[in-house]
Amino acid sequence: MEKMWAGRFAEALDKEADDFNSSISFDCKMYREDIRGSMAHATMLGARGIISEADVEVILGGLASILADLESGALAFDMDCEDIHMFVEAELTKRIGDAGKRLHTARSRNDQVALDVRLYLREQTGEIVVLLRELLAAVVDKAEENKSVIMPGYTHLQRAQPITFGHHLLAYAMMLMRDVGRMEDAVKRMNQSPLGSCALAGTTYDTDREMVARALGFDGITMNSLDGVSDRDFCVELMSAYAIAMMHLSRFSEEIILWSSWEFKFVELSDAYTTGSSIMPQKKNPDMAELVRGKTGRVYGNLMALLTTLKGLPLAYNKDMQEDKEAVFDSIATLKKCLSVFAPMIATMRVNVQNMYRAAQGGFINATDLADYLVKKGMPFRAAYKTVGQIVALCIEKKTVLDDLPLDEYRKHSELFAEDLYGSISLETCVEKRISAGGTGKASVEAQIACVRAFLAGK
Ligand code: ARG
């Protein structure tokens, strides 16, 4: 096939170089955006008298028929075309003749691709946000069901203080809400139309960039034509938002993997989201969670790849930038798949309330509360901390726990101890007394649930 740019060349492009150069195998994903952008561009060219209204009509009809045929499968992408932009233009000209050749007036593939990627990322990020919200809904439902279920809270993966499982899950809800916010912020910043920047310097035609921008749902236009065609910071920003979301899913996965081990047995995943072993008949493996954790690496890698690609590029467009698409498309596809399995995996996860409670009974998890007990009776915190440390050491020696140590043993350490100490260190009290805003106490957990529900309701 003769290249659209063949005019100044005497020889044809080498076959292997042609394949190397071609991007249609992946940028064909953006056919809807490409056609939509061309429709808005043609309409503007007509409105400004740059091409005739008759040509606009034929172009719009031709583009609509190409779109319909691609959607129905009647038309296949021609892999001999260099990219999606060339494919659509060539097909249009094939269908409508000369009018098709007028479409590219006052436009370059450089502003065209910058436009298509923005439109595509806006759409895809919207879909990711829907999936994030579905996961958030599953997480908040699970949190509500488990708002009074006591488990050990950890630091350094050592039992630290008792919390509720609801409170633990809500920590992830907070992260997911910020993920949504980060993506929406990035989309907002990205939502400026670059079309009309042309190759790099703008155009001599009297175009109306604002009109195109409005037609395509942008908030405005990019103000510098070099920047419009050559920056991909919006890809980097969204890819880092995707990477951060993956990081959250990966940490959550890690906990689910730990919790479903025999050692913890805090949760059991549904059979629908686990797999067996080919040799060990007893195995029930949390593969989905492991894959989410594993795929986080490639989403980080995509971000690093694009940052590295962009770092040395002189203005304006360089072909290196064609590398943006496979990276960003892969991050999108990966995140979408992960979110799609994660939400139902959480929704169907069974919680082992007894095991969580039993784990919370060990590890001297109520030691801080015992120190607080002394503080409330007048002892300075540091002194109380030391006293309780000694009592913990005694319990370890006697192979007992704080709850079972007799009062006379306590009173050897401090006269401040009285019978009421036992009530004040029960796991239920430890949780209920944590009334500070954002803590694991009931009112805070309910406030968190209400906050997530309001977010989901769009309030
Ligand atoms: N396929 C190209 C890309 O993805 C489109 C822009 C080509 N522009 C050019 N001057 N060769 O970046």
XYZ file of C-alpha atoms and ligand atoms in Angstrom:
471
model
C 0.000 0.000 0.000
C 1.338 3.436 -0.898
C 1.981 5.651 2.107
C 0.040 8.896 2.420
C 3.371 10.619 2.826
C 4.971 8.826 -0.162
C 5.327 12.038 -2.243
C 8.899 12.920 -1.360
C 10.259 9.366 -1.286
C 11.798 7.509 -4.197
C 11.970 4.115 -2.501
C 9.381 2.152 -0.529
C 9.762 1.605 3.206
C 11.519 -1.632 4.087
C 8.989 -4.286 5.169
C 10.515 -4.860 8.556
C 10.918 -1.147 9.182
C 7.285 -0.732 8.192
C 6.164 -3.291 10.779
C 8.405 -1.723 13.361
C 6.937 1.691 12.694
C 3.322 0.614 12.639
C 1.027 1.183 15.606
C -2.324 0.097 14.237
C -2.180 -3.229 16.077
C -2.690 -1.336 19.346
C -3.940 2.145 18.511
C -6.917 0.594 16.702
C -8.461 0.541 20.204
C -9.025 4.284 19.769
C -11.129 4.060 16.597
C -14.227 5.557 18.213
C -12.265 8.502 19.571
C -10.490 9.008 16.260
C -13.763 9.085 14.330
C -15.462 11.308 16.892
C -12.562 13.755 16.757
C -12.666 13.795 12.965
C -16.392 14.498 12.999
C -15.923 17.482 15.315
C -12.988 18.707 13.212
C -14.892 18.444 9.910
C -17.913 20.219 11.379
C -15.681 23.070 12.528
C -13.929 23.287 9.134
C -17.373 23.680 7.539
C -18.563 26.243 10.075
C -15.472 28.365 9.385
C -15.860 28.061 5.614
C -12.539 26.189 5.295
C -14.268 23.325 3.492
C -17.752 23.354 1.956
C -20.844 22.288 3.886
C -21.474 19.751 1.142
C -18.089 18.156 1.870
C -18.831 18.187 5.602
C -22.038 16.299 5.025
C -20.346 13.628 2.945
C -17.461 13.347 5.423
C -19.817 12.955 8.400
C -21.842 10.341 6.520
C -18.684 8.469 5.552
C -17.269 8.535 9.077
C -20.589 7.363 10.536
C -20.672 4.439 8.116
C -17.081 3.483 8.991
C -17.937 3.585 12.689
C -21.046 1.464 12.180
C -19.139 -1.073 10.086
C -16.319 -1.331 12.623
C -18.848 -1.813 15.423
C -20.740 -4.503 13.525
C -17.599 -6.261 12.359
C -18.410 -5.611 8.682
C -15.147 -3.673 8.401
C -11.824 -4.971 9.737
C -8.742 -2.891 10.483
C -6.221 -2.959 7.672
C -2.973 -3.914 9.375
C -1.014 -2.521 6.439
C -2.026 0.973 7.503
C 0.513 2.754 9.660
C -1.902 3.716 12.410
C -5.565 4.210 13.214
C -5.533 7.787 11.916
C -4.235 6.721 8.494
C -6.650 3.811 8.412
C -9.742 5.922 9.017
C -8.656 8.581 6.511
C -7.796 6.020 3.837
C -11.065 4.168 4.342
C -12.986 7.445 4.218
C -11.373 8.434 0.956
C -12.076 4.983 -0.423
C -15.736 5.466 0.452
C -16.387 9.107 -0.432
C -13.556 10.154 -2.746
C -12.122 13.677 -2.794
C -14.061 15.035 0.175
C -12.191 12.517 2.316
C -8.917 14.068 1.254
C -10.061 17.428 2.645
C -10.582 16.175 6.201
C -6.955 16.541 7.219
C -6.905 20.288 6.454
C -5.621 22.257 9.463
C -4.765 19.123 11.364
C -1.804 16.810 11.908
C -1.577 13.313 13.294
C 0.332 14.909 16.128
C -2.649 16.822 17.489
C -4.955 14.023 16.373
C -3.215 11.383 18.461
C -2.911 13.763 21.423
C -6.668 14.215 21.183
C -7.529 10.537 20.750
C -5.474 9.459 23.748
C -7.122 12.083 25.941
C -10.608 11.041 24.857
C -9.756 7.378 25.331
C -8.260 7.862 28.782
C -11.225 9.981 29.861
C -13.614 7.202 28.884
C -11.539 4.377 30.326
C -10.850 6.182 33.577
C -14.603 6.707 33.920
C -15.026 2.928 33.640
C -12.274 2.332 36.194
C -13.987 4.734 38.583
C -17.235 2.754 38.240
C -15.330 -0.441 39.122
C -13.612 1.260 42.060
C -17.010 2.342 43.328
C -18.319 -1.219 43.017
C -15.400 -2.443 45.077
C -15.953 0.335 47.587
C -19.593 -0.742 47.917
C -18.506 -4.350 48.575
C -15.954 -3.191 51.144
C -18.360 -0.950 53.036
C -21.027 -3.677 53.127
C -18.494 -6.133 54.558
C -17.360 -3.487 57.039
C -20.907 -2.861 58.192
C -21.558 -6.600 58.667
C -18.376 -6.800 60.744
C -18.517 -3.524 62.591
C -18.519 -5.234 65.998
C -16.269 -8.168 65.129
C -13.116 -7.930 67.226
C -9.730 -8.808 65.777
C -6.147 -7.978 66.648
C -4.831 -4.806 65.089
C -1.177 -5.130 64.079
C 1.959 -3.084 63.786
C 5.107 -4.835 62.512
C 2.704 -7.765 62.033
C 2.813 -8.135 65.820
C -0.464 -8.020 67.708
C -0.823 -4.453 68.898
C -4.287 -3.337 70.015
C -7.753 -4.759 69.465
C -9.809 -3.247 66.663
C -12.913 -4.279 64.784
C -12.726 -5.971 61.427
C -15.102 -3.288 60.189
C -12.581 -0.611 61.149
C -9.802 -2.508 59.392
C -11.806 -2.821 56.170
C -12.777 0.830 56.280
C -9.113 1.776 56.081
C -9.202 0.330 52.552
C -12.416 2.195 51.825
C -10.621 5.463 52.603
C -7.787 4.525 50.219
C -10.229 3.615 47.458
C -12.082 6.917 47.844
C -8.802 8.764 47.411
C -8.043 6.621 44.351
C -11.296 7.784 42.798
C -10.461 11.373 43.715
C -6.969 11.122 42.245
C -8.287 9.801 38.953
C -11.019 12.404 38.752
C -8.516 15.181 39.467
C -6.175 13.929 36.765
C -9.017 13.672 34.244
C -10.010 17.233 35.058
C -6.501 18.506 34.356
C -6.295 16.420 31.177
C -9.602 17.687 29.849
C -8.242 20.375 27.503
C -8.448 19.832 23.769
C -5.128 19.816 21.910
C -6.810 19.643 18.481
C -5.836 22.608 16.349
C -2.253 22.620 17.651
C -1.598 20.886 14.314
C 1.921 19.577 13.742
C 3.530 21.819 16.358
C 3.046 25.498 15.603
C -0.672 25.985 15.013
C -2.135 26.728 11.597
C -2.662 29.489 9.074
C -6.360 28.613 8.763
C -8.935 30.543 10.741
C -10.027 27.579 12.874
C -12.258 27.560 15.937
C -10.582 25.331 18.476
C -13.111 26.168 21.185
C -15.929 24.866 19.040
C -14.191 21.504 18.613
C -13.376 21.390 22.311
C -17.012 21.990 23.284
C -18.280 19.381 20.835
C -15.958 16.788 22.380
C -16.814 17.598 25.986
C -13.550 19.344 26.892
C -13.428 22.144 29.436
C -11.177 24.254 27.223
C -8.209 24.147 24.857
C -4.488 23.684 25.448
C -2.830 27.105 25.320
C 0.487 26.259 23.717
C 0.612 24.243 20.517
C 4.008 22.668 21.261
C 2.798 21.553 24.657
C -0.518 20.390 23.215
C 1.096 17.898 20.862
C 4.099 16.809 22.850
C 3.342 16.425 26.505
C 2.029 13.197 27.912
C 1.977 14.241 31.534
C -1.700 13.302 31.657
C -0.752 9.701 30.817
C 1.904 9.719 33.510
C -0.478 11.226 36.032
C -3.225 8.713 35.326
C -0.742 5.841 35.246
C 0.506 6.845 38.646
C -3.069 7.011 39.916
C -3.596 3.507 38.482
C -0.343 2.354 40.082
C -1.385 3.748 43.470
C -4.752 1.989 43.198
C -2.890 -1.250 42.407
C -0.641 -0.669 45.402
C -3.750 -0.493 47.597
C -5.221 -3.627 46.040
C -1.886 -5.351 46.481
C -1.687 -4.590 50.204
C -5.280 -5.709 50.621
C -4.416 -8.894 48.687
C -1.452 -9.556 50.916
C -3.700 -9.405 53.978
C -6.309 -11.643 52.391
C -3.587 -14.160 51.564
C -2.340 -14.079 55.168
C -5.838 -14.197 56.631
C -6.779 -17.236 54.569
C -3.698 -19.200 55.675
C -4.064 -22.001 58.250
C -1.927 -19.893 60.561
C -4.490 -17.083 60.677
C -7.766 -18.590 59.443
C -9.504 -15.224 59.799
C -11.344 -15.465 56.500
C -12.296 -18.026 53.947
C -12.551 -17.075 50.306
C -15.369 -18.484 48.225
C -14.546 -21.492 46.043
C -15.345 -19.241 43.102
C -12.246 -17.149 43.817
C -9.747 -19.805 44.825
C -8.035 -22.683 43.057
C -6.753 -26.122 43.954
C -3.363 -27.704 43.530
C -2.514 -30.251 40.859
C -0.723 -32.433 43.444
C -1.795 -31.487 46.969
C -5.444 -32.448 47.392
C -5.985 -30.336 50.511
C -5.002 -27.012 48.926
C -7.266 -24.018 48.466
C -5.141 -21.240 47.108
C -5.947 -17.520 47.002
C -4.728 -17.171 43.395
C -6.823 -14.124 42.567
C -5.358 -12.121 45.420
C -1.873 -13.341 44.527
C -2.322 -12.343 40.898
C -3.522 -8.886 41.866
C -0.427 -8.548 44.052
C 1.735 -9.840 41.202
C 0.204 -7.656 38.509
C 0.931 -4.581 40.580
C 4.520 -4.972 39.386
C 3.635 -4.576 35.729
C 1.473 -1.524 36.389
C 4.409 0.088 38.224
C 6.637 -0.977 35.324
C 4.398 0.694 32.757
C 4.591 3.952 34.681
C 8.387 3.775 34.890
C 8.611 2.871 31.211
C 6.699 5.937 30.102
C 8.484 8.301 32.470
C 11.762 7.016 31.085
C 10.600 7.297 27.481
C 9.638 10.930 27.947
C 12.581 12.172 29.968
C 14.968 13.134 27.185
C 12.588 14.162 24.414
C 13.093 17.543 22.801
C 9.956 19.467 21.845
C 7.721 18.828 20.087
C 6.461 15.455 18.804
C 8.895 12.523 18.550
C 8.019 9.027 17.467
C 9.174 7.747 20.842
C 5.828 8.987 22.099
C 4.031 6.240 20.236
C 5.278 4.051 23.098
C 2.806 5.727 25.475
C -0.137 3.705 24.263
C 0.819 0.092 24.928
C 1.955 1.054 28.409
C -1.141 2.992 29.353
C -3.510 0.499 27.683
C -1.905 -2.358 29.586
C -2.240 -0.537 32.909
C -5.907 0.149 32.192
C -6.684 -3.425 31.159
C -4.821 -4.817 34.157
C -6.465 -2.552 36.705
C -9.912 -3.205 35.251
C -9.457 -6.964 35.424
C -8.133 -6.785 38.977
C -11.036 -4.649 40.146
C -13.553 -6.902 38.417
C -12.433 -9.969 40.381
C -11.660 -8.144 43.597
C -15.144 -6.797 44.321
C -16.972 -10.151 44.184
C -14.052 -11.840 45.961
C -14.570 -9.454 48.899
C -18.345 -9.694 48.753
C -18.241 -13.509 49.000
C -15.458 -13.712 51.588
C -16.568 -15.424 54.821
C -15.306 -14.082 58.111
C -14.236 -16.395 60.917
C -15.389 -14.343 63.899
C -14.221 -16.850 66.557
C -10.712 -17.103 65.191
C -10.335 -13.355 65.029
C -11.532 -13.050 68.623
C -9.267 -15.845 69.806
C -6.268 -14.191 68.187
C -7.178 -10.919 69.882
C -7.137 -12.684 73.264
C -3.440 -13.472 72.945
C -0.420 -11.261 72.583
C -1.166 -8.921 75.527
C -3.122 -6.771 73.141
C -4.786 -4.927 76.035
C -1.530 -3.806 77.674
C -1.934 -0.200 76.509
C -5.380 -0.147 78.091
C -3.955 -1.416 81.367
C -1.421 1.430 81.307
C -4.226 3.897 80.525
C -6.122 2.487 83.534
C -3.251 3.487 85.819
C -2.924 6.883 84.134
C -6.595 7.595 84.734
C -5.975 6.805 88.415
C -3.210 9.399 88.543
C 0.026 7.657 87.540
C 2.160 9.425 84.876
C 2.018 7.544 81.535
C 5.738 6.634 81.447
C 5.577 5.123 84.925
C 2.390 3.233 84.050
C 4.040 1.959 80.861
C 6.953 0.567 82.878
C 4.713 -1.027 85.508
C 2.600 -2.764 82.872
C 5.747 -3.925 81.089
C 6.837 -5.658 84.295
C 3.388 -7.216 84.743
C 3.487 -8.512 81.141
C 6.897 -10.078 81.843
C 5.431 -11.721 84.973
C 2.479 -13.080 82.977
C 4.834 -14.519 80.345
C 6.806 -16.183 83.128
C 3.616 -17.551 84.726
C 2.190 -18.530 81.338
C -0.935 -16.484 81.924
C -2.612 -13.377 80.482
C -3.455 -9.973 81.981
C -7.132 -10.880 82.247
C -6.372 -13.907 84.494
C -3.675 -12.508 86.759
C -5.076 -12.268 90.360
C -5.625 -8.839 91.861
C -3.106 -9.383 94.695
C -0.373 -9.892 92.079
C -1.419 -6.620 90.470
C -1.377 -4.804 93.808
C 2.249 -5.871 94.395
C 3.032 -3.565 91.454
C 0.732 -0.676 92.341
C -1.807 0.221 95.009
C -3.855 1.904 92.298
C -5.065 -1.448 90.966
C -8.587 -2.455 92.028
C -11.216 -4.971 90.946
C -12.454 -2.622 88.161
C -9.201 -3.201 86.229
C -10.574 -6.408 84.705
C -13.554 -4.668 83.159
C -11.379 -1.937 81.775
C -9.095 -4.346 79.900
C -11.722 -6.600 78.360
C -11.429 -6.627 74.566
C -14.904 -5.139 74.221
C -13.980 -2.250 76.515
C -10.668 -1.701 74.721
C -12.527 -1.246 71.459
C -15.458 0.724 72.860
C -13.266 3.122 74.782
C -11.416 4.179 71.670
C -13.803 7.052 71.172
C -11.395 9.437 69.461
C -12.435 10.591 65.990
C -11.236 8.088 63.408
C -10.621 5.408 66.056
C -12.001 1.890 66.233
C -14.863 2.825 68.624
C -18.445 2.278 67.502
C -19.356 5.924 66.799
C -16.265 6.437 64.659
C -16.840 3.250 62.667
C -20.441 4.261 62.059
C -19.334 7.723 60.992
C -16.871 6.153 58.547
C -19.570 3.913 57.092
C -21.858 6.937 56.672
C -19.046 8.858 54.981
C -18.391 6.073 52.470
C -22.109 5.633 51.791
C -22.484 9.373 51.181
C -19.534 9.250 48.798
C -21.131 6.352 46.928
C -24.435 8.226 46.758
C -22.527 11.126 45.220
C -23.163 13.461 48.178
N 1.053 6.582 15.590
C 1.579 7.847 16.007
C 1.678 7.880 17.538
O 1.084 7.073 18.132
C 0.695 8.960 15.525
C 1.388 10.251 15.364
C 2.329 10.186 14.216
N 2.925 11.448 13.926
C 3.989 11.557 13.169
N 4.458 12.728 12.967
N 4.587 10.511 12.655
O 2.348 8.675 18.104
